[in-house]
CSV table of C-alpha atoms in Angstrom, one decimal:
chain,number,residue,atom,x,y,z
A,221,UNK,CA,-65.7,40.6,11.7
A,222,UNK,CA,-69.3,40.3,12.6
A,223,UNK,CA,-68.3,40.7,16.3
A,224,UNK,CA,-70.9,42.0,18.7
A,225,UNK,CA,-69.7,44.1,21.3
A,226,UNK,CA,-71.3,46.4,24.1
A,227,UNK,CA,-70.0,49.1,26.4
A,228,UNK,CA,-69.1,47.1,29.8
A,229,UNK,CA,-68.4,47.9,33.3
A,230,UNK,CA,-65.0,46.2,34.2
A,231,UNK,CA,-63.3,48.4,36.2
A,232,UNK,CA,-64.7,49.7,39.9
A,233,UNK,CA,-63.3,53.5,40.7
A,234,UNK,CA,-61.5,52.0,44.0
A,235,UNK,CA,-59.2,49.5,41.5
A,236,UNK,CA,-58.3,52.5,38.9
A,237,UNK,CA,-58.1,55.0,41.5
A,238,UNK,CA,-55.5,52.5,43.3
A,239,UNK,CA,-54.1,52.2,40.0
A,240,UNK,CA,-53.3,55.2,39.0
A,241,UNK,CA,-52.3,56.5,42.6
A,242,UNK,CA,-49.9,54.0,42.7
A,243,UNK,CA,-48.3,55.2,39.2
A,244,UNK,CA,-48.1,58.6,41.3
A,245,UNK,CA,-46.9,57.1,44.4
A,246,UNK,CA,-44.1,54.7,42.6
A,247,UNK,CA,-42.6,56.7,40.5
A,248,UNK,CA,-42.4,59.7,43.2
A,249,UNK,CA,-41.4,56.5,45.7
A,250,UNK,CA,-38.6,55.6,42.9
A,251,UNK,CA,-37.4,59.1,41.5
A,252,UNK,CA,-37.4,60.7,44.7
A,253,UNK,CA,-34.9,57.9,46.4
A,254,UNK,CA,-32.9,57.6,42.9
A,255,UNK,CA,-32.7,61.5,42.6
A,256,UNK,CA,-34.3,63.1,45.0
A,257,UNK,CA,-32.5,64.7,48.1
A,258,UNK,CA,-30.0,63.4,50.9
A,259,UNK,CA,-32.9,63.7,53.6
A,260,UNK,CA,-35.6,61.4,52.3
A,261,UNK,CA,-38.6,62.1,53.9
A,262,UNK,CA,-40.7,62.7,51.0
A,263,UNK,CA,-39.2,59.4,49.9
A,264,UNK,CA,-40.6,58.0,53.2
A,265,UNK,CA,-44.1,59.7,52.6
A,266,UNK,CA,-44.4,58.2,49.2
A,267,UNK,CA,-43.5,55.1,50.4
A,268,UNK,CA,-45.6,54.5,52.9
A,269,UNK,CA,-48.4,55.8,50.1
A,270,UNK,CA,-47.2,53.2,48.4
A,271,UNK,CA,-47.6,50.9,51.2
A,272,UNK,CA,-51.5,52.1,51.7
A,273,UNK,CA,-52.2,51.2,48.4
A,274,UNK,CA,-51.0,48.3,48.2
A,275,UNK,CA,-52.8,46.8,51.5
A,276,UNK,CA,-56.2,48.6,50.2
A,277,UNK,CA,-56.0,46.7,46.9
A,278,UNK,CA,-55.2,43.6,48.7
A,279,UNK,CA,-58.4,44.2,50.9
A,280,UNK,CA,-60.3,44.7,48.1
A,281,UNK,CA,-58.8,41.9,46.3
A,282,UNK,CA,-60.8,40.1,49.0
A,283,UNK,CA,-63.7,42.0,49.1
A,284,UNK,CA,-64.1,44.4,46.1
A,285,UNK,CA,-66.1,44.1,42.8
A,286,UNK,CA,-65.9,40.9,40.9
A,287,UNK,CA,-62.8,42.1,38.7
A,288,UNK,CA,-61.1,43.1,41.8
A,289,UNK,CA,-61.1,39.5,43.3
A,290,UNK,CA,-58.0,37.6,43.4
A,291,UNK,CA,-60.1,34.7,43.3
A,292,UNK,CA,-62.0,35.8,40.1
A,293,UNK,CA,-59.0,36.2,38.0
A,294,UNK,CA,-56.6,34.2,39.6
A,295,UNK,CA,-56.0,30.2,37.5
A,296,UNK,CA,-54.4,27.4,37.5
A,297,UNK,CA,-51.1,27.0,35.0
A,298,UNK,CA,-53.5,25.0,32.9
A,299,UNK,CA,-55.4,28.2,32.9
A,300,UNK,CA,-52.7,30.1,32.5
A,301,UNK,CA,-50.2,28.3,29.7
A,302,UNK,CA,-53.8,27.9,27.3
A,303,UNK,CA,-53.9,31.6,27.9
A,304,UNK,CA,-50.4,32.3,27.0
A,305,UNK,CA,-50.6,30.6,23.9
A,306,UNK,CA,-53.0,33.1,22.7
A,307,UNK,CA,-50.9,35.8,23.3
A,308,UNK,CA,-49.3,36.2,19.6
A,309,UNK,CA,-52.3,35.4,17.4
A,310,UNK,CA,-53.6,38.9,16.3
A,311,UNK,CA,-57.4,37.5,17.6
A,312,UNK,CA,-58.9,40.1,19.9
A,313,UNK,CA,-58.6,38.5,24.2
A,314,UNK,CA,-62.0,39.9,25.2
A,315,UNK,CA,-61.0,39.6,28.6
A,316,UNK,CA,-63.3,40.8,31.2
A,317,UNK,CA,-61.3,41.5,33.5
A,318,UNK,CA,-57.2,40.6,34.4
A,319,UNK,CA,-56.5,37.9,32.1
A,320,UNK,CA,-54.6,34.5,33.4
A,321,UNK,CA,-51.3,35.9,32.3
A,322,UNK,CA,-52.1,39.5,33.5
A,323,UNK,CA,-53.4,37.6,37.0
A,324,UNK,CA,-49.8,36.6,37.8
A,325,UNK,CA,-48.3,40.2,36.7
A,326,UNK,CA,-50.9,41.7,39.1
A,327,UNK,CA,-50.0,39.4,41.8
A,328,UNK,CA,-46.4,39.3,41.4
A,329,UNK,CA,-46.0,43.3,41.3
A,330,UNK,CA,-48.2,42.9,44.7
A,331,UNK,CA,-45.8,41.0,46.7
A,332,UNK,CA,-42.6,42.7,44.8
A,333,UNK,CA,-44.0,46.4,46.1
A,334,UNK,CA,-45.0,44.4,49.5
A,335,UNK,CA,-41.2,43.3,49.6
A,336,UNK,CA,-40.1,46.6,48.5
A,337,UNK,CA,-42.1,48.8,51.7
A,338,UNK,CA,-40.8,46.0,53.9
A,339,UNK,CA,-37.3,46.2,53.1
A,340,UNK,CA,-37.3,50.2,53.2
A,341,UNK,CA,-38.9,49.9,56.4
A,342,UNK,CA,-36.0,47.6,57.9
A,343,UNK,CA,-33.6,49.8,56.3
A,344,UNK,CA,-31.0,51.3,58.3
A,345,UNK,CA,-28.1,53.4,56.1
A,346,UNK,CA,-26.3,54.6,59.0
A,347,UNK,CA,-26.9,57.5,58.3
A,348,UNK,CA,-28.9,58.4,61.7
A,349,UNK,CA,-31.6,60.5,59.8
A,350,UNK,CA,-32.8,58.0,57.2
A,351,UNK,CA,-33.4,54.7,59.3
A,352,UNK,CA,-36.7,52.6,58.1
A,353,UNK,CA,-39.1,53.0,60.8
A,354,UNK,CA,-38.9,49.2,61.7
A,355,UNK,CA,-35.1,49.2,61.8
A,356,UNK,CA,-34.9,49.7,65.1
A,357,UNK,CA,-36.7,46.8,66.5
A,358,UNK,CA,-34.4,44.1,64.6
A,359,UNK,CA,-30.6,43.9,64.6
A,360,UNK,CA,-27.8,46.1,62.8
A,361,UNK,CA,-27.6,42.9,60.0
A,362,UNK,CA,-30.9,42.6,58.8
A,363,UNK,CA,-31.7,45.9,58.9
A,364,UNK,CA,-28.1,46.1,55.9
A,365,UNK,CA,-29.6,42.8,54.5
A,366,UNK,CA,-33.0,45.0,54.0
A,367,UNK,CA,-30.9,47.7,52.7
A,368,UNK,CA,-29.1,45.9,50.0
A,369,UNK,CA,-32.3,44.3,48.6
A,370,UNK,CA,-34.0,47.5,48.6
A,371,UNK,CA,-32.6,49.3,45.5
A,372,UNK,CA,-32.1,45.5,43.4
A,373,UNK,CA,-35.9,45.3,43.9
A,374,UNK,CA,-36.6,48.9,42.7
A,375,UNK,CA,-35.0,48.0,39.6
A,376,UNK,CA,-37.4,44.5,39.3
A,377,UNK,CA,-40.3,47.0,39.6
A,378,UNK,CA,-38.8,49.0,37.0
A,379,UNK,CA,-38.5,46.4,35.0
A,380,UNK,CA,-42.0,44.9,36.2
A,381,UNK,CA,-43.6,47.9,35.0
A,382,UNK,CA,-41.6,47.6,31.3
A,383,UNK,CA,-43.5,44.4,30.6
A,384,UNK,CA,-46.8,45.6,31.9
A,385,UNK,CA,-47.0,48.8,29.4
A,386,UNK,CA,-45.1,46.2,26.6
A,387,UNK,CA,-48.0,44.1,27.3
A,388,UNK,CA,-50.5,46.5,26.9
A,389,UNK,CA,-48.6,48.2,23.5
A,390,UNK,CA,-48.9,44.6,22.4
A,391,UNK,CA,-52.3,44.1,23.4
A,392,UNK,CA,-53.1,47.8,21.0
A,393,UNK,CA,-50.7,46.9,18.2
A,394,UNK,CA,-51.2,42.8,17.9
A,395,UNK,CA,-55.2,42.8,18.9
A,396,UNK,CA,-56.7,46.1,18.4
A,397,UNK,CA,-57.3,46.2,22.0
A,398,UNK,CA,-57.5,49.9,23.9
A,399,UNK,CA,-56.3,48.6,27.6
A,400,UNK,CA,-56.1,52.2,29.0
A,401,UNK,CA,-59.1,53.2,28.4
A,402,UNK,CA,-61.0,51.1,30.6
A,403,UNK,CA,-58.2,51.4,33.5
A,404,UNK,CA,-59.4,55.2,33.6
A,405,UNK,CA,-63.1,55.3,32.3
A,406,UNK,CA,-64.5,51.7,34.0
A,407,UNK,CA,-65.6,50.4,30.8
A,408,UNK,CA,-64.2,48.8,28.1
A,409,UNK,CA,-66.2,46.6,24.4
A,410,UNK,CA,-66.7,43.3,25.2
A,411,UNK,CA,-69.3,40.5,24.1
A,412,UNK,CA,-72.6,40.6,25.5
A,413,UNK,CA,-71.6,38.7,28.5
A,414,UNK,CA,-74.4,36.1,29.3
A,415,UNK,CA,-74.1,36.5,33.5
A,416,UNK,CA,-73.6,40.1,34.2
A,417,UNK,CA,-71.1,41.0,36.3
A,418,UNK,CA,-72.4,40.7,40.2
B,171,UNK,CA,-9.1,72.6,61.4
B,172,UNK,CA,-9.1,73.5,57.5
B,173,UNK,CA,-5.3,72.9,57.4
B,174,UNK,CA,-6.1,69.5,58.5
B,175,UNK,CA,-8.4,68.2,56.4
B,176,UNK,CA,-6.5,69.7,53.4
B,177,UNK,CA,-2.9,68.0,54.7
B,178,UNK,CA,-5.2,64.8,55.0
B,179,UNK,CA,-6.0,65.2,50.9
B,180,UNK,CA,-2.3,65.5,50.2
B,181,UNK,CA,-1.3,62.8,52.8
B,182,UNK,CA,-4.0,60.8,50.7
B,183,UNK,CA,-2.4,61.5,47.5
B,184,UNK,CA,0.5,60.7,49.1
B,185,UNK,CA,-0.6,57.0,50.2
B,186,UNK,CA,-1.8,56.2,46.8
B,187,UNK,CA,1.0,56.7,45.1
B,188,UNK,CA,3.8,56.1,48.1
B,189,UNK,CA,3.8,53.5,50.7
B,190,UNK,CA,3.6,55.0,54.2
B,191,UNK,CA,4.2,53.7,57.5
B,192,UNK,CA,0.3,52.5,57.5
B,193,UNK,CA,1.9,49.8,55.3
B,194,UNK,CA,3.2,47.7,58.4
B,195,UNK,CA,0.2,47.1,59.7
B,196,UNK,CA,-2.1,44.3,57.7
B,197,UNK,CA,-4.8,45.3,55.4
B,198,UNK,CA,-7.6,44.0,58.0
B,199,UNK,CA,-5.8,45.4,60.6
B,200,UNK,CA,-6.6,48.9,58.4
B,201,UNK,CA,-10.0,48.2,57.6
B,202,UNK,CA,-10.6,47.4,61.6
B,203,UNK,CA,-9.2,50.5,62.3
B,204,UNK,CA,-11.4,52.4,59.6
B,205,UNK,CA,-14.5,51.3,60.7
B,206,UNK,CA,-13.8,51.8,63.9
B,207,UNK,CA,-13.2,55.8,63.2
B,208,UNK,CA,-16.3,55.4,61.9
B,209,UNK,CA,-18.0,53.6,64.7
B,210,UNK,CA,-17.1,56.7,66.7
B,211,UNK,CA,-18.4,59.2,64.1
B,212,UNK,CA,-21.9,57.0,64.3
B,213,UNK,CA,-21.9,56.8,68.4
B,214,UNK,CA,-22.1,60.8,68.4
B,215,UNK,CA,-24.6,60.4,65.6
B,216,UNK,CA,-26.7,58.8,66.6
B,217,UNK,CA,-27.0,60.7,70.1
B,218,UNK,CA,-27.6,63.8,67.7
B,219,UNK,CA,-30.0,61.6,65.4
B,220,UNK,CA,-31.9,60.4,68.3
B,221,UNK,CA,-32.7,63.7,69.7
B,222,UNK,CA,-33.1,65.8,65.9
B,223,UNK,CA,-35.9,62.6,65.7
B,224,UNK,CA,-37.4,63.3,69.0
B,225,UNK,CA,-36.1,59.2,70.5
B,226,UNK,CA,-33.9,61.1,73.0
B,227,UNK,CA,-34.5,64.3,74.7
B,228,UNK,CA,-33.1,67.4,73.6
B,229,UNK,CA,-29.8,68.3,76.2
B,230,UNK,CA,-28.0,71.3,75.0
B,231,UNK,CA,-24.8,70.2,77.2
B,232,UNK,CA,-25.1,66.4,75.5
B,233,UNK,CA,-25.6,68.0,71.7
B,234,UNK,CA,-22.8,70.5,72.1
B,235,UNK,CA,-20.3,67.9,73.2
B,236,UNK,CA,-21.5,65.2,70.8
B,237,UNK,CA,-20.9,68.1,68.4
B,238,UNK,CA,-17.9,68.6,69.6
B,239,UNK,CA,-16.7,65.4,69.7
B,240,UNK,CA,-17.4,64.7,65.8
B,241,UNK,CA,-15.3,68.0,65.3
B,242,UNK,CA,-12.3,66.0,67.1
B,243,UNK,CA,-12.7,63.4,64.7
B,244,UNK,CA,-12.7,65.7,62.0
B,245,UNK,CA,-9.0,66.2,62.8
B,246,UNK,CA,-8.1,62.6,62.4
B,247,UNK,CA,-5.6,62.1,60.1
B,248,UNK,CA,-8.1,59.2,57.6
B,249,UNK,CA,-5.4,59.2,54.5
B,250,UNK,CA,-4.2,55.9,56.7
B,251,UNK,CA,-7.1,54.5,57.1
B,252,UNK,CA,-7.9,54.5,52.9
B,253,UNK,CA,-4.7,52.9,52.2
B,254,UNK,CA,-4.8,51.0,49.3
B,255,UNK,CA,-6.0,47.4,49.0
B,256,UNK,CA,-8.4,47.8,52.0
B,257,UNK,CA,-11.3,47.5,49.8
B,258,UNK,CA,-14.3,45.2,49.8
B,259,UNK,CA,-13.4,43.5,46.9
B,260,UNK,CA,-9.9,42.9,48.6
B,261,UNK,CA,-11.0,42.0,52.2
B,262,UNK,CA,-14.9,40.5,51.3
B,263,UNK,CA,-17.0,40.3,54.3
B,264,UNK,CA,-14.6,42.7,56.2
B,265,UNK,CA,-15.2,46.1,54.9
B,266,UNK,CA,-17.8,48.0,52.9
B,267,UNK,CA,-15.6,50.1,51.4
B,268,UNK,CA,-16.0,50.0,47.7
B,269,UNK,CA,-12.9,50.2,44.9
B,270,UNK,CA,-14.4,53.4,43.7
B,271,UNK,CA,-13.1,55.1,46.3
B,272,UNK,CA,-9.6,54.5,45.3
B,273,UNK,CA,-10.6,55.2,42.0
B,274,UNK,CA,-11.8,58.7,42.7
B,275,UNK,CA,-10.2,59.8,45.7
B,276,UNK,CA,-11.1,63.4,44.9
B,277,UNK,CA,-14.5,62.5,44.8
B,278,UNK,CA,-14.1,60.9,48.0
B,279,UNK,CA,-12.5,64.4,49.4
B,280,UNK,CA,-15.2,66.4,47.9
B,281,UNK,CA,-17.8,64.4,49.9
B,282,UNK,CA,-15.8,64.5,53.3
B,283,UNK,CA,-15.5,68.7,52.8
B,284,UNK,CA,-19.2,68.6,52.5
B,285,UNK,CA,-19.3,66.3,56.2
B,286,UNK,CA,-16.8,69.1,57.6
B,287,UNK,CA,-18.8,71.7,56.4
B,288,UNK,CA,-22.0,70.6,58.5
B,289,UNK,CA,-19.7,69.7,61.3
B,290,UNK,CA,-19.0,73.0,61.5
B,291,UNK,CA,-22.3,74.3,61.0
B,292,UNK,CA,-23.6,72.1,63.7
B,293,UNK,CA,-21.4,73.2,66.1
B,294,UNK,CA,-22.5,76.7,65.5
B,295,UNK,CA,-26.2,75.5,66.7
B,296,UNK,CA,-25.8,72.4,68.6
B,297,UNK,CA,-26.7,74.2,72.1
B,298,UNK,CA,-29.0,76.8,71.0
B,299,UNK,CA,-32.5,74.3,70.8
B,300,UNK,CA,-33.9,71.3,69.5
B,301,UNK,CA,-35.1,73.7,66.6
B,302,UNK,CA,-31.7,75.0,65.9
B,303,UNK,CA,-30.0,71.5,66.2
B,304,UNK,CA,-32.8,69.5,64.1
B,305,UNK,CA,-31.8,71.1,60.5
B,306,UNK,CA,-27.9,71.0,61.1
B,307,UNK,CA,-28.1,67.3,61.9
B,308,UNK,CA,-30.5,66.5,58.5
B,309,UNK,CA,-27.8,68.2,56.9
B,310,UNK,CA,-24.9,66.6,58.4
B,311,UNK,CA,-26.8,62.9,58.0
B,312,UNK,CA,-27.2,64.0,54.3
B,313,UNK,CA,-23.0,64.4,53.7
B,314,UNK,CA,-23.2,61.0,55.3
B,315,UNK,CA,-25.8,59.1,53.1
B,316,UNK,CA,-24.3,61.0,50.0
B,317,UNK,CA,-20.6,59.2,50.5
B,318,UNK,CA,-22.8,56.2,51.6
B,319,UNK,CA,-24.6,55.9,48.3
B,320,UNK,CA,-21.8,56.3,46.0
B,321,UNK,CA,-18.8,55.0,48.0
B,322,UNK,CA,-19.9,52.0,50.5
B,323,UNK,CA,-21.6,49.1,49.7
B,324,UNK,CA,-25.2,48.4,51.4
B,325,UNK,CA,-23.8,45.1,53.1
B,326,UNK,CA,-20.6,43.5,53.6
């Protein structure tokens, strides 16, 4: 393969430091309220961690370098199922950036850890020393409605998170693609890309 | 106090196995009952909950009798109250109470020496300061949320 390819900027330091905080903050979030003990207030701290990052990125999703914008990577389903077809050959993506199919993951695990701080907020276990901050302001119901979606929605992260690293042990194995790298460097081999990046 | 929480583990060995004069009264009727014992537990709880979390000012007369008060409750005779066929798979929408606890009752006892444990510890500190009171209560919440994770279900 004659393929050309130069070192290139992808990744800003706010979206991998966001990134990999929020590897920190989740799995700390998760093991902590799985394992961790009966008074959960470090579970609340990493929660609410989680919480920060996840309103930063949307912020920056808004306002952030041109990888970072939701409206940059974010396509149609024409976009997306032309995309998906791709995804078995063996032919290197060259994505700059998320790719269509990666778009959806990104937003999806968004809303999912959005759903997942909101529920733990409205939580109330009875126990009187765990209650969600918020579960005081809405009645005994929804705050065990919020409760019973909380650890259901842990598990779709879990299992969120299984298909992002398959994804990317696909993307090495299939296409020769090195996907971590450029999550903790900035920069990953692309073609000479004829507009640079704003 | 001990003697009666250990004649409450043989009285609930005793209901599992033998019917008992809870019998008479319908399954619901049980399960009303049951949560309302625990209804009580929480109104004390959350008095001591509100003031470990700063909502409610600190009253050393208040803590000491809500204290107190849980420790009355801690001599209830509960092996009633867990009859069997109260559960939430045989009153849906009723009760939270999940089949596991019939299925490991002495699960179910271990956890409720761990809530008698902190009662009694709380009581020890429950008038001596909101520093005093703040660590017995996170303790005594925790026996709560422990029997809560593994034996109640998060909704009805």
């Amino acid at each position: 393969m004659s393929e050309k390819l130069e070192k290139t900027y992808v990744w800003d330091p706010v979206v991998r430091i966001l990134h990999w905080a929020l590897v920190i903050a989740f799995f700390t979030a998760f093991g902590l309220g799985k394992f961790g003990p009966d008074q959960m207030t470090l579970h609340f701290y990493a929660g609410y961690a989680v919480a920060g990052i996840v309103a930063l990125r949307v912020i920056w999703g808004f306002v952030g370098f041109s990888t970072a914008r939701f409206a940059n990577f974010v396509k149609g389903p024409g976009t997306v199922v032309t995309y998906a077809r791709t995804l078995p050959s063996p032919k290197p993506s060259r994505s700059f950036g998320h790719n269509p199919v990666g778009a959806i993951f990104v937003v999806g695990v968004l809303i999912v850890l959005a759903m997942q701080v909101l529920t733990g907020m409205l939580s109330d276990p009875e126990d009187y020393i765990n209650m969600g901050p918020l579960a005081q302001y809405v009645s005994i119901e929804t705050a065990r409605q919020a409760l019973s979606y909380h650890e259901p929605l842990s598990f779709l992260l879990l299992l969120m998170i299984a298909g992002h690293i398959g994804a990317i042990f696909w993307y090495k194995k299939r296409k020769g693609e090195n996907l971590i790298k450029p999550m903790v460097t900035g920069y990953a081999e692309l073609p000479p890309r004829e507009t640079p990046a704003e | 106090m001990r003697k009666l929480i250990l004649s409450t583990v043989i009285a609930a060995t005793a209901a599992t196995t033998a019917a008992t004069g809870a019998f008479a009264q319908s399954p619901s009727d049980i399960a009303k009952a049951r949560r309302a014992f625990y209804t009580l537990v929480g109104f004390e709880m959350a008095t001591l909950g509100g003031m470990a979390q700063g909502k409610i000012d600190y009253d050393a007369d208040i803590a000491s009798q809500s204290a107190k008060d849980i420790m009355t409750l801690t001599g209830y005779t509960t092996a009633d109250l867990f009859a069997p066929g109260t559960s939430n798979e045989d009153l849906p929408g009723e009760t939270r109470a999940k089949a596991d606890i019939w299925a490991d009752m002495p699960g179910v006892q271990e956890k409720g020496m761990a809530f008698y444990q902190a009662v009694v510890e709380l009581n020890e500190v429950a008038g001596d300061g909101l520093d005093a009171l703040r660590p017995a209560v996170g303790k005594l919440g925790g026996t709560c949320k422990a029997c809560h994770d593994d034996y109640r279900a998060a909704d009805f």
